[in-house]
Amino acid sequence: MAVAPRDPALEDLLRTLAPQVLGVLVRRHGQFAECEDAVQEALLEAALAWRSGSIPDNPRAWLLTVAGRRLVDQWRSEAARRSREERAAALEPTPPGEPASSPPQDADDTLTLLFLCCHPALSAPSQLALTLRAVGGLTTAEIASAFLVPEATMGQRISRAKQGIKKAGARFALPDPGERKVRLAVVLHVLYLIFNEGYAASSGPSMQREELTAEAIRLARLLRSVLPDEPETGGLLALMLLTDSRRRARTLPDGMPVPLAEQDRGLWDREQIREGLALLDSVLGTGGAGPYRLQAAIAAVHAEAAVAEDTDWPQILALYTVLEAVAPSPVVTLNRAVAVAMVNGPEAGLALLAGLDGELAQTHRLDAVRGHLLEMTGDRAAAQACFIAAAKKTGSLQERNYLSWKAAGSGP
């Protein structure tokens, strides 16, 4: 989303409205790619027009009006001018400043948009990228960072995905129950990525982006209401609630990150924890061991420890061992290495990290974890080198400051 100059409050508003406006336009007109382009143009115009604080009384209607006009402009410029002008004339939006004609609230539009972006005609990476852009409101640069690819590559992927939706002739409607279940894995993964980007921003001055975590939780609640019998939808929502419950304790007033073991647990949101634990209890033991339920179970063990020293690390290690078998990934192995270190000593955890150098070498996480475990062994010089390497690789300003501070503290 192009916003200049940067105004976090305005960005939050536009990011919230973007999928709502896109959902209405696609339902009215079809033509996903054209509608998405029109919404992006309307967002840019709004960013420029509203930056002085002159936000209209009905910003959603304003965006619908401007985006609708951009659609008309697009249709008039294409080869099939006459037929498209006839269609556009019948759907001509109202002038700016006036309310759009009875804009429906469309509580399910965003969810419908979510399933549309996860159309089976698209590859899994394209589904993820398109949904993060259209529903999550992430910029192309943020999505590229999440996928560890160049921004230009991600831009091309998103463009191809939009054309793929068009070629597939996808309808803007919730798929039938059978097809909905097929798309569910990608939908869950998308919501997981949106939440993670909000919980630990890949770039920028703030470590957390609350608007993204809130939107991911909102969509997860909506998905749970539509698919209440799918245990992994409940598992994902429980994971989000239990993880987000720590938000207020994760940073100091100056934005410096606070590690989990050092957090003031009195700041954790007990209501979110209660809701997350109750939800997890309702979905555990049904339908096998799903990855989101397993991760939620790990988060629950942390949530149930009154102080860090009470954490049941053997149980966490057992859960990570099952998770690695169910959904293996370098990040899961990285986290299991921490659990191994807490149970069997840092040397055992470091031995596990040795196999991850190729897969996670470009990210800061491996160096940061290795530095932490080396610090536990007392090898301060080696820990310092790892923290310095990690600081150079992260795109988050606050994480960079924290890792640099750790490097200074680990020096001789």
PDB file of C-alpha atoms in Angstrom, residues 24-138:
ATOM      1  CA  VAL A  24     -17.783  -5.033  -2.360  1.00  0.00           C
ATOM      2  CA  LEU A  25     -16.358  -4.149  -5.772  1.00  0.00           C
ATOM      3  CA  VAL A  26     -15.547  -7.737  -6.740  1.00  0.00           C
ATOM      4  CA  ARG A  27     -18.990  -8.906  -5.669  1.00  0.00           C
ATOM      5  CA  ARG A  28     -20.639  -6.136  -7.684  1.00  0.00           C
ATOM      6  CA  HIS A  29     -18.501  -6.213 -10.801  1.00  0.00           C
ATOM      7  CA  GLY A  30     -16.368  -9.356 -10.844  1.00  0.00           C
ATOM      8  CA  GLN A  31     -12.978  -8.796 -12.538  1.00  0.00           C
ATOM      9  CA  PHE A  32     -10.767  -9.217  -9.506  1.00  0.00           C
ATOM     10  CA  ALA A  33      -7.571  -7.852 -11.073  1.00  0.00           C
ATOM     11  CA  GLU A  34      -9.217  -4.645 -12.281  1.00  0.00           C
ATOM     12  CA  CYS A  35     -10.956  -4.133  -8.937  1.00  0.00           C
ATOM     13  CA  GLU A  36      -7.734  -4.661  -6.986  1.00  0.00           C
ATOM     14  CA  ASP A  37      -5.906  -2.133  -9.184  1.00  0.00           C
ATOM     15  CA  ALA A  38      -8.730   0.360  -8.719  1.00  0.00           C
ATOM     16  CA  VAL A  39      -8.679  -0.058  -4.941  1.00  0.00           C
ATOM     17  CA  GLN A  40      -4.909   0.500  -4.846  1.00  0.00           C
ATOM     18  CA  GLU A  41      -5.344   3.749  -6.806  1.00  0.00           C
ATOM     19  CA  ALA A  42      -8.136   4.849  -4.474  1.00  0.00           C
ATOM     20  CA  LEU A  43      -5.961   4.099  -1.428  1.00  0.00           C
ATOM     21  CA  LEU A  44      -3.148   6.213  -2.829  1.00  0.00           C
ATOM     22  CA  GLU A  45      -5.543   9.079  -3.547  1.00  0.00           C
ATOM     23  CA  ALA A  46      -6.967   8.801  -0.029  1.00  0.00           C
ATOM     24  CA  ALA A  47      -3.463   8.788   1.488  1.00  0.00           C
ATOM     25  CA  LEU A  48      -2.732  12.069  -0.264  1.00  0.00           C
ATOM     26  CA  ALA A  49      -6.140  13.672   0.304  1.00  0.00           C
ATOM     27  CA  TRP A  50      -6.517  12.683   3.969  1.00  0.00           C
ATOM     28  CA  ARG A  51      -2.989  13.194   5.237  1.00  0.00           C
ATOM     29  CA  SER A  52      -3.857  16.579   6.766  1.00  0.00           C
ATOM     30  CA  GLY A  53      -6.515  14.936   8.913  1.00  0.00           C
ATOM     31  CA  SER A  54      -9.419  15.762   6.614  1.00  0.00           C
ATOM     32  CA  ILE A  55     -10.899  12.268   6.654  1.00  0.00           C
ATOM     33  CA  PRO A  56     -14.499  12.191   5.344  1.00  0.00           C
ATOM     34  CA  ASP A  57     -17.374  11.172   7.588  1.00  0.00           C
ATOM     35  CA  ASN A  58     -17.806   7.949   5.607  1.00  0.00           C
ATOM     36  CA  PRO A  59     -14.308   6.915   4.445  1.00  0.00           C
ATOM     37  CA  ARG A  60     -15.524   3.524   3.201  1.00  0.00           C
ATOM     38  CA  ALA A  61     -18.084   5.147   0.919  1.00  0.00           C
ATOM     39  CA  TRP A  62     -15.436   7.609  -0.283  1.00  0.00           C
ATOM     40  CA  LEU A  63     -13.102   4.774  -1.239  1.00  0.00           C
ATOM     41  CA  LEU A  64     -15.931   2.861  -2.936  1.00  0.00           C
ATOM     42  CA  THR A  65     -16.788   5.951  -4.969  1.00  0.00           C
ATOM     43  CA  VAL A  66     -13.240   6.688  -6.080  1.00  0.00           C
ATOM     44  CA  ALA A  67     -12.391   3.053  -6.784  1.00  0.00           C
ATOM     45  CA  GLY A  68     -15.644   2.689  -8.745  1.00  0.00           C
ATOM     46  CA  ARG A  69     -14.674   5.642 -10.886  1.00  0.00           C
ATOM     47  CA  ARG A  70     -11.253   4.162 -11.511  1.00  0.00           C
ATOM     48  CA  LEU A  71     -12.982   1.013 -12.723  1.00  0.00           C
ATOM     49  CA  VAL A  72     -15.046   3.065 -15.162  1.00  0.00           C
ATOM     50  CA  ASP A  73     -11.866   4.743 -16.418  1.00  0.00           C
ATOM     51  CA  GLN A  74     -10.214   1.359 -16.915  1.00  0.00           C
ATOM     52  CA  TRP A  75     -13.144  -0.065 -18.821  1.00  0.00           C
ATOM     53  CA  ARG A  76     -13.344   2.951 -21.120  1.00  0.00           C
ATOM     54  CA  SER A  77      -9.713   2.570 -22.075  1.00  0.00           C
ATOM     55  CA  GLU A  78      -9.960  -1.049 -23.182  1.00  0.00           C
ATOM     56  CA  ALA A  79     -10.641  -2.473 -26.617  1.00  0.00           C
ATOM     57  CA  ALA A  80     -14.150  -3.680 -25.777  1.00  0.00           C
ATOM     58  CA  ARG A  81     -15.127  -0.118 -24.981  1.00  0.00           C
ATOM     59  CA  ARG A  82     -18.767  -0.176 -25.921  1.00  0.00           C
ATOM     60  CA  SER A  83     -19.824  -3.269 -23.979  1.00  0.00           C
ATOM     61  CA  ARG A  84     -17.888  -2.269 -20.905  1.00  0.00           C
ATOM     62  CA  GLU A  85     -19.192   1.274 -20.977  1.00  0.00           C
ATOM     63  CA  GLU A  86     -22.722  -0.090 -21.096  1.00  0.00           C
ATOM     64  CA  ARG A  87     -22.003  -2.186 -18.033  1.00  0.00           C
ATOM     65  CA  ALA A  88     -20.263   0.661 -16.244  1.00  0.00           C
ATOM     66  CA  ALA A  89     -23.100   3.076 -17.023  1.00  0.00           C
ATOM     67  CA  ALA A  90     -25.535   0.820 -15.219  1.00  0.00           C
ATOM     68  CA  LEU A  91     -23.233   0.756 -12.196  1.00  0.00           C
ATOM     69  CA  GLU A  92     -22.070   4.401 -12.199  1.00  0.00           C
ATOM     70  CA  PRO A  93     -21.124   5.316  -8.610  1.00  0.00           C
ATOM     71  CA  THR A  94     -22.165   8.456  -6.803  1.00  0.00           C
ATOM     72  CA  PRO A  95     -19.939  11.579  -6.758  1.00  0.00           C
ATOM     73  CA  PRO A  96     -17.235  11.954  -4.096  1.00  0.00           C
ATOM     74  CA  GLY A  97     -18.426  13.377  -0.827  1.00  0.00           C
ATOM     75  CA  GLU A  98     -21.855  11.788  -1.101  1.00  0.00           C
ATOM     76  CA  PRO A  99     -22.660   8.432   0.499  1.00  0.00           C
ATOM     77  CA  ALA A 100     -22.433   5.495  -1.865  1.00  0.00           C
ATOM     78  CA  SER A 101     -25.879   4.104  -2.587  1.00  0.00           C
ATOM     79  CA  SER A 102     -26.727   2.060   0.493  1.00  0.00           C
ATOM     80  CA  PRO A 103     -23.353   0.330   0.865  1.00  0.00           C
ATOM     81  CA  PRO A 104     -24.101  -3.018   2.471  1.00  0.00           C
ATOM     82  CA  GLN A 105     -22.180  -3.962   5.580  1.00  0.00           C
ATOM     83  CA  ASP A 106     -21.273  -7.332   4.035  1.00  0.00           C
ATOM     84  CA  ALA A 107     -19.899  -8.962   7.175  1.00  0.00           C
ATOM     85  CA  ASP A 108     -18.708 -11.997   5.154  1.00  0.00           C
ATOM     86  CA  ASP A 109     -17.193 -10.081   2.221  1.00  0.00           C
ATOM     87  CA  THR A 110     -13.664 -10.232   3.580  1.00  0.00           C
ATOM     88  CA  LEU A 111     -13.938 -13.958   4.266  1.00  0.00           C
ATOM     89  CA  THR A 112     -15.323 -14.535   0.766  1.00  0.00           C
ATOM     90  CA  LEU A 113     -12.406 -12.529  -0.601  1.00  0.00           C
ATOM     91  CA  LEU A 114     -10.050 -14.675   1.445  1.00  0.00           C
ATOM     92  CA  PHE A 115     -11.360 -17.898  -0.114  1.00  0.00           C
ATOM     93  CA  LEU A 116     -11.327 -16.313  -3.585  1.00  0.00           C
ATOM     94  CA  CYS A 117      -7.632 -15.518  -3.252  1.00  0.00           C
ATOM     95  CA  CYS A 118      -7.051 -19.154  -2.278  1.00  0.00           C
ATOM     96  CA  HIS A 119      -8.590 -20.435  -5.526  1.00  0.00           C
ATOM     97  CA  PRO A 120      -7.229 -23.887  -6.508  1.00  0.00           C
ATOM     98  CA  ALA A 121      -6.269 -22.582  -9.955  1.00  0.00           C
ATOM     99  CA  LEU A 122      -3.396 -20.724  -8.278  1.00  0.00           C
ATOM    100  CA  SER A 123      -0.226 -22.241  -6.895  1.00  0.00           C
ATOM    101  CA  ALA A 124       0.133 -22.233  -3.122  1.00  0.00           C
ATOM    102  CA  PRO A 125       2.765 -19.430  -3.129  1.00  0.00           C
ATOM    103  CA  SER A 126       0.518 -17.320  -5.372  1.00  0.00           C
ATOM    104  CA  GLN A 127      -2.474 -17.924  -3.111  1.00  0.00           C
ATOM    105  CA  LEU A 128      -0.500 -16.793  -0.106  1.00  0.00           C
ATOM    106  CA  ALA A 129       0.955 -13.729  -1.791  1.00  0.00           C
ATOM    107  CA  LEU A 130      -2.338 -12.551  -3.271  1.00  0.00           C
ATOM    108  CA  THR A 131      -4.244 -12.969  -0.016  1.00  0.00           C
ATOM    109  CA  LEU A 132      -1.601 -11.168   2.009  1.00  0.00           C
ATOM    110  CA  ARG A 133      -1.898  -8.267  -0.446  1.00  0.00           C
ATOM    111  CA  ALA A 134      -5.688  -8.168  -0.956  1.00  0.00           C
ATOM    112  CA  VAL A 135      -6.933  -9.259   2.468  1.00  0.00           C
ATOM    113  CA  GLY A 136      -4.050  -8.656   4.849  1.00  0.00           C
ATOM    114  CA  GLY A 137      -3.183  -5.257   3.456  1.00  0.00           C
ATOM    115  CA  LEU A 138       0.553  -5.968   3.421  1.00  0.00           C
TER     116      LEU A 138
END
